[in-house]
Amino acid sequence: MDRYSLKMRAGKKVHEQDQHISGAEKIVLKEQISSFSEALIERGLHHSKGDADFLNIKIEKIKEEDILYLEALPVTTVTTKSWKEGQEEVIKFLKDLNIQRIEEVMHYMEETYSMRGAMLLDITTMKRVEPDFSRGIRATYMDREREQSSVLMDTKNHYEEAIVLATKVIHCPGIIGEICISDDPDYVTGYVSSKQHGYRRITTMKEMGSDNGGRIFLFDSTKTCVEDAIKYLQKQCVIVRGIEKLQRQAPKNRWERLEKKINSLQQQHLFRTMKTITSAQGSHITVDGKELILMASNSYLDLTAHPYIKKRCHEILDLYGFGSGGSRLTTGNTVLHERLERKIADFKDCKEAIVFNTGYVANVAVISSMMDKEGVIFSDELNHASIIDGCRLSKAKCVIYRHNDMTDLEKKIRENPCENGLVVSDAVFSMDGDILNLPAFMDICQRYNLFSMVDEAHSTGVIGETGHGIVEYFGKAYMPDILMGTLSKSVGSEGGYVAGSKLLIEYLRNTARGFIFSTSLSPVTIAADLAGIELIEQEPERVKRLQDNVKFFCERLAAYDIHVTSSTAIIPIVTGDEKRALALSDYLYDHGFYISAIRYPTVRRGQARLRVALMATHTRDELEKAAQLIGTFE
Ligand SMILES: *Cc1c(COP(=O)(O)O)cnc(C)c1O
């Protein structure tokens, strides 16, 4: 029975150059061609390294007599606790194979990290023998055996693909062994293989988070000539039979995986600790008995301990006690809750509003209730984690566009036509402090008839002349369909909300699970929310003072040759390096300033930063001192 080779290769255009993102191949029967091609196209188009700009599918007929059938290598697993132990396993393997210059082989491994293919290393001369050192050598024309009736779309089983490859390679004339480490930063398992060892998985072969991966084919030139080996690797069609299912052994210690993760975070300077505050949140706080100037809080207007808010909370506490006793749809709906929703709707110039327990819940609940698996969500690459989680929960297709790049957004929309679509963005980006281009954003949403959703967590109380947020900032000319926000930042309290049309809010009250299935906020919290918004309305000079502080601080930083611009309360000072961000934050702490270092995964790797968050109540002296400390840090 004739078979067909299917090969997919997907790439991106980077500076006019074709760059590889992913590739895969199959050997299938005639009737399987179209379904497998489709699955390969899907796989190529959506890769974690990014969406493809172009994709090639090559289909070739293969004669039955040209196929070599091989039995899969037997699989064993060696559990190693650290990458050092993993390396020792590799050394043991090389000793078993009687390789003399083990150090040199280990050294060569590093050279393979940037290569797409494998290194063909002649172990008798310790020289590389593949024709192209920058690409390496790739084995192709191989697959596992599959039943004719197989409709199972097994197009992405990395374990089986690895065994197919290892089995083909080990049967290559002259090759006596292989060493392989994945380049996936989150995948630390690798393998070694040979005829005598079979396929030996080594559970930890590199540091978590490292994208250093590669492979070496160990070649003995006294047994065969290089050309024959390469011809076999690149041309011989191989089908592998009898792949064992991966036996996942029951672990001896179920906590081990957690310990490993913690250790790896510590090694990468990504381990989190908490500082314990023993005072109210304000521009001055006490941490472990030490007084500090706080420039890291989201309480931009410094309202959390405002006397008016405290007074209102005391009054409501006396009247209502604390808990609300049920969800809003059962017994947890007080007159205060309704008053707050009215207040938010008016503040945001919308018809109605709905309150959730936190901003996080609001995003997750709204997005998952607006979208389903037929929908498409277009989301800025720097959107807040709660938006990302909402997208995940909705099961809609999520298309990420470049940060605040409206040309890219429109391109992605054209590429992904849909009946039910939503475009979502932070109004002010939480780690960069820049503002969404709302006019262009709204224009695109309207032209393509997509829902527009904006998260105002960092814009309410901060931007717009009187702190009403992004709509005011852009002259009240554009109104998104869904205005989401939180009361936990400049309002100084707790709670999330959505403001919009009557239809939208009615729909959310009836379908948003985060609203329906959670006990509503305490009346006391609601009292604080109300009082906070009232203060912003009655005393807009607070907003003005915050805006002036930001301007002054950026000017003072510029005097030390640190050039950042911000029209919000967030001023990022990017150090890039994780360690340096932490050192700077520690240095400031020792000098009496609490300013957080922000690291992966909150921001991208290599984008670590100091995130200065100013308050309306910081004094000029405090701002000057902070700028000076940052500006003179070595
Ligand atoms: C803080 C934040 C949220 C979550 O709000 P909480 O009330 O703290 O849960 C949502 N979106 C953005 C952009 C945020 O910064």
XYZ file of C-alpha atoms and ligand atoms in Angstrom:
649
model
C 0.000 0.000 0.000
C 1.500 3.315 -0.993
C 1.944 5.973 1.572
C 2.447 9.696 1.463
C 4.919 11.877 3.255
C 3.433 15.134 4.596
C 5.762 17.862 5.704
C 4.795 21.158 7.236
C 7.117 24.063 7.783
C 5.933 27.364 9.240
C 7.903 30.567 9.469
C 7.887 34.247 10.123
C 9.303 37.178 8.202
C 11.815 38.962 10.397
C 13.627 41.882 8.733
C 12.806 40.454 5.301
C 14.352 37.127 6.324
C 12.441 33.868 6.632
C 12.699 32.583 10.154
C 11.667 29.082 11.147
C 9.014 28.722 13.873
C 7.807 25.181 13.651
C 7.876 22.065 11.529
C 6.403 18.589 11.668
C 5.966 15.597 9.412
C 3.822 12.507 9.013
C 3.696 9.436 6.809
C 0.069 8.579 6.130
C -2.241 6.603 3.897
C -3.951 8.245 0.976
C -7.306 8.679 2.690
C -5.636 10.301 5.676
C -3.903 13.040 3.678
C -6.493 15.757 4.000
C -7.293 15.338 7.680
C -3.627 15.197 8.658
C -2.731 18.146 6.441
C -5.413 20.161 8.132
C -4.124 19.252 11.568
C -0.559 20.124 10.554
C -1.682 23.480 9.200
C -3.412 24.248 12.512
C -0.273 23.282 14.374
C 1.916 25.434 12.156
C -0.327 28.475 12.311
C -0.609 28.606 16.077
C 2.678 28.031 17.765
C 3.787 29.276 21.165
C 6.648 31.072 19.396
C 4.070 33.150 17.487
C 1.691 32.950 14.570
C 3.169 32.017 11.215
C 3.538 34.473 8.313
C 3.865 31.648 5.809
C 3.434 27.931 5.790
C 4.561 25.202 3.391
C 2.974 21.794 3.069
C 4.767 19.258 0.925
C 3.053 16.012 -0.025
C 5.042 13.216 -1.656
C 4.186 9.674 -2.605
C 6.379 6.942 -1.147
C 6.650 3.428 -2.553
C 6.014 0.597 -0.135
C 9.332 -1.086 -1.011
C 11.258 2.040 -0.031
C 9.951 1.972 3.529
C 12.072 0.570 6.321
C 10.055 -0.734 9.283
C 11.800 -0.544 12.654
C 10.881 -1.668 16.150
C 10.815 1.260 18.579
C 13.652 1.552 21.069
C 12.615 0.372 24.534
C 12.061 3.257 26.934
C 13.452 3.677 30.426
C 13.288 6.711 32.705
C 16.030 7.935 35.001
C 14.814 10.417 37.602
C 17.332 13.147 38.253
C 16.775 15.908 40.782
C 18.994 18.595 39.279
C 20.569 19.344 35.942
C 23.944 18.443 37.501
C 22.653 14.935 38.202
C 21.320 14.884 34.655
C 24.772 15.750 33.312
C 26.287 12.945 35.369
C 23.844 10.535 33.717
C 25.030 11.741 30.314
C 28.661 11.234 31.347
C 27.854 7.704 32.537
C 26.187 7.039 29.180
C 29.259 8.241 27.276
C 31.500 6.022 29.431
C 29.288 3.017 28.662
C 29.808 3.741 24.976
C 33.585 3.723 25.538
C 33.972 7.296 24.439
C 37.357 8.622 25.532
C 37.097 12.403 25.288
C 33.932 12.906 27.292
C 34.752 16.476 28.342
C 34.945 17.513 24.707
C 31.584 15.945 23.885
C 29.990 17.838 26.788
C 31.585 21.002 25.534
C 30.269 20.431 22.016
C 26.745 20.204 23.443
C 26.815 23.963 24.062
C 27.647 24.617 20.423
C 24.399 22.948 19.348
C 22.155 25.361 21.298
C 21.611 27.808 18.469
C 21.308 25.180 15.723
C 18.086 23.933 14.198
C 19.452 20.524 13.359
C 21.748 18.131 15.181
C 25.514 18.001 15.274
C 27.114 14.986 13.643
C 30.170 14.421 15.807
C 32.871 11.982 14.747
C 33.964 10.402 18.037
C 37.194 9.030 16.590
C 38.521 12.450 15.566
C 36.342 14.671 17.790
C 35.468 16.748 14.730
C 32.115 17.830 13.390
C 31.378 16.221 10.064
C 28.015 17.612 8.965
C 28.249 19.783 5.830
C 26.589 22.897 7.264
C 27.746 23.826 10.777
C 25.205 26.578 11.288
C 22.156 24.439 10.453
C 23.335 21.012 11.539
C 21.815 17.855 10.147
C 18.133 16.929 10.252
C 16.592 13.488 10.100
C 13.373 13.366 8.052
C 10.905 10.943 6.410
C 9.713 9.128 9.458
C 6.603 8.461 11.485
C 5.102 5.897 13.772
C 2.879 3.167 12.415
C -0.771 4.011 12.503
C -3.841 1.911 11.894
C -5.706 2.519 8.692
C -8.859 3.381 10.602
C -7.038 5.780 12.894
C -9.026 8.966 12.989
C -7.314 9.951 16.180
C -5.556 13.248 15.522
C -2.272 12.328 17.121
C -0.540 15.211 15.422
C 1.149 16.628 18.457
C 2.630 13.971 20.649
C 6.155 15.135 21.413
C 7.016 11.966 23.287
C 6.146 9.709 20.347
C 7.818 12.025 17.864
C 10.997 11.885 19.929
C 10.973 8.078 19.992
C 10.393 7.896 16.244
C 13.344 10.199 15.667
C 15.605 8.426 18.169
C 14.746 5.023 16.691
C 15.507 6.132 13.163
C 18.753 7.818 14.186
C 20.085 4.864 16.188
C 19.608 2.584 13.154
C 21.644 4.912 10.983
C 24.859 3.301 9.746
C 27.771 4.577 11.841
C 25.725 6.292 14.534
C 26.307 4.761 17.959
C 24.378 7.131 20.186
C 22.446 10.361 20.586
C 22.150 13.055 23.273
C 19.149 15.398 23.188
C 17.989 18.343 25.314
C 14.779 20.220 24.470
C 14.995 23.974 23.835
C 11.603 24.550 25.482
C 12.329 26.687 28.583
C 9.699 24.862 30.627
C 10.665 21.362 29.572
C 13.746 20.038 31.325
C 13.471 16.348 30.401
C 15.898 15.114 27.758
C 17.181 11.756 26.590
C 20.169 9.711 25.548
C 19.853 6.730 23.259
C 21.870 3.886 21.794
C 21.236 0.291 20.753
C 22.395 -0.953 24.173
C 20.643 1.712 26.305
C 17.480 2.033 24.274
C 15.697 5.358 24.712
C 16.652 6.618 28.158
C 14.657 9.594 29.415
C 16.512 11.774 31.900
C 13.974 13.832 33.823
C 16.150 16.874 34.543
C 18.815 17.705 32.024
C 18.961 21.476 32.247
C 17.905 24.392 34.408
C 14.215 25.307 34.376
C 13.679 28.425 32.297
C 16.692 27.896 30.070
C 16.114 27.752 26.325
C 19.434 26.020 25.742
C 18.643 22.822 23.927
C 20.252 20.809 21.185
C 21.287 17.388 20.003
C 24.394 15.464 19.056
C 24.527 12.340 16.918
C 27.633 10.383 17.976
C 29.166 9.021 14.812
C 31.943 6.468 14.299
C 33.654 7.163 10.975
C 35.568 3.883 11.065
C 32.282 2.027 10.551
C 30.791 3.927 7.663
C 31.329 7.013 5.534
C 29.669 10.342 6.332
C 27.798 10.529 3.018
C 26.006 7.218 3.635
C 24.961 8.299 7.109
C 23.616 11.626 5.866
C 21.804 9.962 3.011
C 20.088 7.627 5.461
C 19.143 10.450 7.838
C 17.737 12.695 5.118
C 16.259 10.246 2.629
C 15.480 6.838 4.123
C 11.812 6.453 4.828
C 11.205 4.897 8.245
C 8.067 3.743 10.021
C 8.449 2.853 13.663
C 6.350 0.123 15.228
C 5.456 -0.785 18.772
C 5.995 2.464 20.647
C 5.338 1.844 24.317
C 2.898 4.132 26.025
C 4.716 6.451 28.352
C 4.682 4.768 31.752
C 4.357 7.553 34.203
C 5.658 6.041 37.406
C 3.778 6.906 40.558
C 6.152 9.310 42.289
C 7.656 8.291 45.604
C 7.063 11.762 46.980
C 4.109 13.663 45.619
C 5.493 16.961 46.934
C 8.709 16.654 44.968
C 7.382 18.519 41.925
C 6.501 21.505 44.109
C 9.903 21.527 45.775
C 11.578 21.438 42.384
C 9.560 24.378 41.144
C 10.410 26.409 44.247
C 14.113 25.578 43.918
C 14.131 26.587 40.302
C 12.395 29.894 41.069
C 15.013 30.616 43.709
C 17.866 29.871 41.308
C 16.412 32.249 38.735
C 15.861 35.087 41.247
C 12.118 34.719 40.688
C 11.139 33.528 44.141
C 8.590 35.823 45.772
C 8.511 36.905 49.379
C 6.133 39.294 51.102
C 6.847 42.290 53.246
C 4.642 42.681 56.300
C 3.088 46.094 56.728
C 2.016 47.221 60.175
C 0.296 50.511 59.354
C -2.418 51.922 57.118
C -1.699 52.116 53.385
C -0.512 55.631 52.628
C 2.471 57.552 51.317
C 4.194 56.646 54.599
C 3.973 53.120 55.947
C 5.652 50.974 58.584
C 7.231 47.654 57.658
C 8.709 45.562 60.493
C 8.958 48.659 62.660
C 10.748 50.668 59.953
C 9.126 53.761 58.506
C 9.208 53.950 54.716
C 7.989 56.201 51.933
C 5.717 54.063 49.786
C 6.041 54.505 46.011
C 4.665 51.163 44.919
C 1.013 51.249 45.849
C -1.948 51.374 43.488
C -3.748 53.613 45.939
C -2.807 56.565 43.756
C -5.015 59.115 45.459
C -4.063 57.923 48.934
C -7.668 57.511 50.024
C -7.558 54.188 51.900
C -7.388 55.776 55.340
C -9.174 59.023 54.536
C -11.224 60.250 57.554
C -14.434 60.509 55.504
C -14.147 56.914 54.314
C -13.432 55.702 57.845
C -16.396 57.643 59.187
C -18.794 56.183 56.595
C -17.481 52.654 57.247
C -18.018 53.043 61.007
C -21.573 54.206 60.441
C -22.438 51.375 58.080
C -20.705 48.831 60.315
C -22.927 49.915 63.195
C -26.052 49.647 61.036
C -25.341 46.524 58.991
C -22.595 44.563 60.714
C -20.083 43.104 58.308
C -20.983 40.098 56.135
C -23.564 40.222 53.350
C -24.805 36.664 53.871
C -25.436 35.642 50.273
C -24.906 36.360 46.624
C -26.519 39.403 45.070
C -29.275 37.267 43.550
C -30.193 35.752 46.928
C -29.820 37.636 50.213
C -26.722 39.715 49.562
C -28.272 42.703 47.788
C -28.560 45.799 49.989
C -29.667 49.288 49.133
C -25.978 50.258 49.377
C -25.010 47.819 46.613
C -27.628 49.357 44.345
C -26.585 52.872 45.275
C -22.970 52.048 44.394
C -23.941 50.704 40.986
C -25.929 53.846 40.264
C -22.961 55.950 41.391
C -20.509 54.078 39.135
C -22.854 54.310 36.139
C -23.129 58.086 36.600
C -19.416 58.518 37.241
C -18.672 56.640 34.027
C -21.421 58.360 32.004
C -23.067 55.014 31.301
C -26.635 53.782 31.605
C -25.973 51.067 34.189
C -23.254 49.275 36.129
C -22.687 45.970 37.909
C -20.340 45.357 40.831
C -18.190 42.230 41.261
C -16.110 41.250 44.275
C -12.787 42.169 42.680
C -11.484 43.458 39.380
C -10.018 40.040 38.755
C -13.425 38.394 39.072
C -15.024 41.103 36.929
C -12.677 40.399 33.998
C -12.927 36.634 34.268
C -16.719 36.710 34.646
C -17.448 39.259 31.923
C -15.195 37.848 29.232
C -16.305 34.272 29.853
C -19.935 35.268 29.771
C -19.665 37.407 26.610
C -17.695 34.841 24.586
C -17.927 31.131 23.884
C -15.903 28.679 21.886
C -17.186 30.019 18.575
C -16.029 33.530 19.497
C -12.752 35.298 18.817
C -11.076 37.613 21.332
C -8.429 40.088 20.215
C -6.236 40.931 23.184
C -3.260 43.278 23.614
C -0.084 41.338 24.400
C 0.419 43.322 27.625
C -3.091 42.942 28.988
C -3.561 42.132 32.664
C -3.504 38.491 33.821
C -7.194 38.613 34.771
C -8.079 39.396 31.135
C -5.949 36.477 29.975
C -7.646 34.174 32.472
C -11.075 35.371 31.298
C -10.088 34.544 27.713
C -8.949 31.085 28.758
C -12.117 30.350 30.672
C -14.319 31.496 27.779
C -12.727 28.854 25.477
C -12.901 31.387 22.655
C -10.047 31.625 20.216
C -7.660 34.227 21.543
C -5.649 36.310 19.092
C -2.878 38.406 20.629
C -1.946 41.655 18.896
C 1.166 43.730 19.393
C 1.122 46.150 22.269
C -1.099 49.166 21.496
C -0.442 48.567 17.785
C -3.708 49.358 15.990
C -2.311 48.402 12.583
C -1.498 44.963 13.892
C -4.912 44.740 15.567
C -6.659 45.461 12.290
C -4.467 42.970 10.439
C -5.301 40.261 12.993
C -9.017 41.054 12.737
C -8.908 40.695 8.956
C -7.127 37.379 9.313
C -9.677 36.056 11.799
C -13.177 36.873 10.613
C -15.800 36.028 13.204
C -19.446 36.438 14.072
C -18.933 37.028 17.760
C -15.808 39.047 18.420
C -14.438 41.090 21.301
C -11.452 43.414 21.419
C -10.070 43.975 24.893
C -7.343 46.226 26.228
C -6.099 47.844 29.408
C -6.837 51.581 29.330
C -3.583 52.247 31.192
C -1.108 49.381 31.058
C -0.271 48.225 34.544
C 3.463 47.652 34.162
C 4.321 50.225 31.467
C 1.985 53.040 32.437
C 1.128 53.978 28.841
C -2.370 54.771 27.575
C -4.472 52.883 25.014
C -4.996 54.654 21.696
C -8.746 54.761 22.275
C -9.810 56.691 19.142
C -8.174 54.207 16.758
C -9.259 51.280 18.936
C -12.916 52.356 18.842
C -12.796 53.125 15.165
C -11.617 49.586 14.399
C -14.130 47.943 16.747
C -16.964 49.844 15.082
C -15.814 49.161 11.546
C -15.629 45.417 12.142
C -18.658 45.340 14.436
C -16.786 43.856 17.385
C -17.439 44.383 21.096
C -15.011 46.869 22.603
C -13.852 46.326 26.176
C -11.492 48.519 28.179
C -10.044 47.798 31.628
C -9.809 51.031 33.613
C -8.018 49.658 36.695
C -5.216 52.227 36.419
C -7.049 55.001 34.632
C -9.949 55.793 36.968
C -8.923 58.561 39.352
C -5.712 59.067 37.393
C -6.303 60.295 33.839
C -8.774 62.787 32.455
C -8.869 66.265 33.894
C -11.108 65.248 36.800
C -9.996 61.625 37.044
C -12.957 60.081 35.270
C -10.670 57.908 33.199
C -9.933 57.200 29.575
C -13.227 58.458 28.120
C -12.656 61.869 29.684
C -8.979 61.783 28.679
C -9.981 61.530 25.007
C -12.551 64.336 25.237
C -15.625 62.137 25.787
C -15.728 61.394 22.077
C -15.524 57.607 22.346
C -17.400 55.205 24.602
C -16.408 51.511 24.709
C -19.215 48.931 24.950
C -17.779 47.491 28.144
C -16.029 49.777 30.624
C -14.497 47.575 33.267
C -12.634 48.773 36.336
C -11.731 48.198 39.943
C -12.384 50.055 43.188
C -9.181 48.643 44.683
C -6.793 51.154 43.163
C -7.307 54.907 43.183
C -10.697 54.557 44.899
C -8.786 52.984 47.762
C -11.191 50.187 48.632
C -12.205 46.872 47.052
C -14.480 45.586 44.297
C -14.650 45.326 40.525
C -17.238 46.737 38.160
C -18.514 46.949 34.621
C -20.396 49.945 33.261
C -22.326 49.943 29.990
C -25.752 49.726 28.412
C -28.868 48.428 30.158
C -28.854 45.366 27.913
C -25.235 44.556 28.744
C -25.723 44.838 32.498
C -28.941 42.814 32.480
C -27.185 40.137 30.479
C -24.263 40.026 32.924
C -26.544 39.860 35.971
C -28.140 36.790 34.454
C -25.122 35.003 33.036
C -21.857 36.082 34.686
C -20.942 33.212 36.981
C -18.518 35.272 39.058
C -21.483 37.492 39.918
C -24.060 34.765 40.466
C -22.062 32.235 42.472
C -20.165 34.359 44.951
C -21.220 36.057 48.168
C -21.481 39.779 47.571
C -19.165 42.331 49.129
C -19.745 43.487 52.677
C -21.922 46.593 53.057
C -18.950 48.146 54.844
C -16.767 47.670 51.775
C -19.517 49.137 49.628
C -19.665 52.142 51.947
C -15.936 52.669 51.433
C -16.384 52.347 47.643
C -19.114 54.956 47.654
C -17.191 57.330 49.888
C -14.051 56.969 47.717
C -15.901 57.870 44.523
C -17.614 60.788 46.268
C -14.215 62.124 47.321
C -12.889 61.963 43.763
C -15.965 63.822 42.544
C -15.909 66.462 45.248
C -12.154 67.041 45.353
C -10.739 66.684 41.823
C -7.664 68.674 42.949
C -6.339 65.380 44.305
C -6.153 64.080 40.719
C -4.433 67.279 39.603
C -1.820 66.906 42.355
C -1.105 63.337 41.264
C -0.672 64.421 37.649
C 1.650 67.259 38.714
C 3.706 64.863 40.820
C 4.239 62.541 37.861
C 5.371 65.417 35.668
C 7.768 66.689 38.329
C 9.201 63.232 39.028
C 9.878 62.496 35.339
C 11.659 65.864 35.063
C 13.813 65.095 38.091
C 14.719 61.668 36.680
C 15.701 63.325 33.405
C 18.181 65.443 35.379
C 19.941 62.139 36.143
C 19.779 61.065 32.521
C 16.923 58.639 33.085
C 14.373 59.423 30.410
C 10.886 58.126 31.020
C 7.639 59.770 30.127
C 4.354 58.916 31.744
C 0.932 60.529 31.809
C -0.300 58.098 34.430
C 0.722 57.253 37.983
C 2.963 54.418 36.801
C 6.575 55.147 35.923
C 8.530 52.084 34.810
C 12.309 52.137 35.115
C 13.431 49.137 33.105
C 16.688 47.504 34.187
C 16.229 44.416 32.018
C 18.160 42.202 34.357
C 16.199 40.532 37.199
C 19.054 40.724 39.652
C 19.679 44.416 39.028
C 16.010 45.275 39.475
C 16.050 43.503 42.838
C 19.311 45.161 43.882
C 17.940 48.607 43.052
C 14.749 47.910 44.959
C 16.769 46.683 47.981
C 18.999 49.744 47.809
C 15.992 52.062 47.853
C 14.498 50.094 50.716
C 17.665 50.553 52.746
C 17.352 54.277 52.077
C 13.765 54.456 53.239
C 11.802 53.997 49.973
C 9.495 51.118 49.207
C 9.444 50.658 45.411
C 8.806 47.198 43.955
C 10.939 45.308 41.490
C 8.742 43.629 38.890
C 9.951 40.419 37.299
C 8.917 37.537 35.073
C 6.180 36.313 34.761
C 4.513 39.678 35.518
C 6.674 41.163 32.761
C 8.641 39.373 30.060
C 12.013 37.841 30.779
C 14.736 40.441 30.317
C 12.209 43.239 30.942
C 12.589 43.397 34.709
C 12.010 46.829 36.132
C 11.409 49.111 39.020
C 7.769 50.102 38.972
C 7.376 53.503 40.572
C 3.745 54.248 41.449
C 3.144 57.756 42.687
C 0.475 59.147 44.965
C -1.221 62.523 45.075
C 0.224 63.004 48.562
C 3.934 62.551 47.836
C 5.828 65.755 48.565
C 8.313 67.405 46.231
C 11.130 66.573 48.674
C 10.202 62.906 48.672
C 10.056 62.812 44.879
C 13.386 64.606 44.558
C 15.066 62.207 46.988
C 13.705 59.114 45.195
C 14.844 60.420 41.798
C 18.272 61.129 43.206
C 18.648 57.640 44.712
C 17.551 55.977 41.473
C 19.675 58.298 39.362
C 22.873 57.708 41.314
C 22.525 53.946 41.821
C 25.581 52.121 40.453
C -5.419 45.239 39.501
C -5.974 44.981 38.167
C -7.089 44.163 37.996
C -7.690 43.397 39.136
O -8.341 44.187 40.029
P -8.505 43.720 41.546
O -9.622 44.524 42.047
O -7.218 44.010 42.230
O -8.793 42.262 41.532
C -7.612 44.039 36.733
N -7.060 44.662 35.676
C -5.968 45.426 35.800
C -5.394 46.108 34.593
C -5.375 45.599 37.047
O -4.279 46.323 37.162
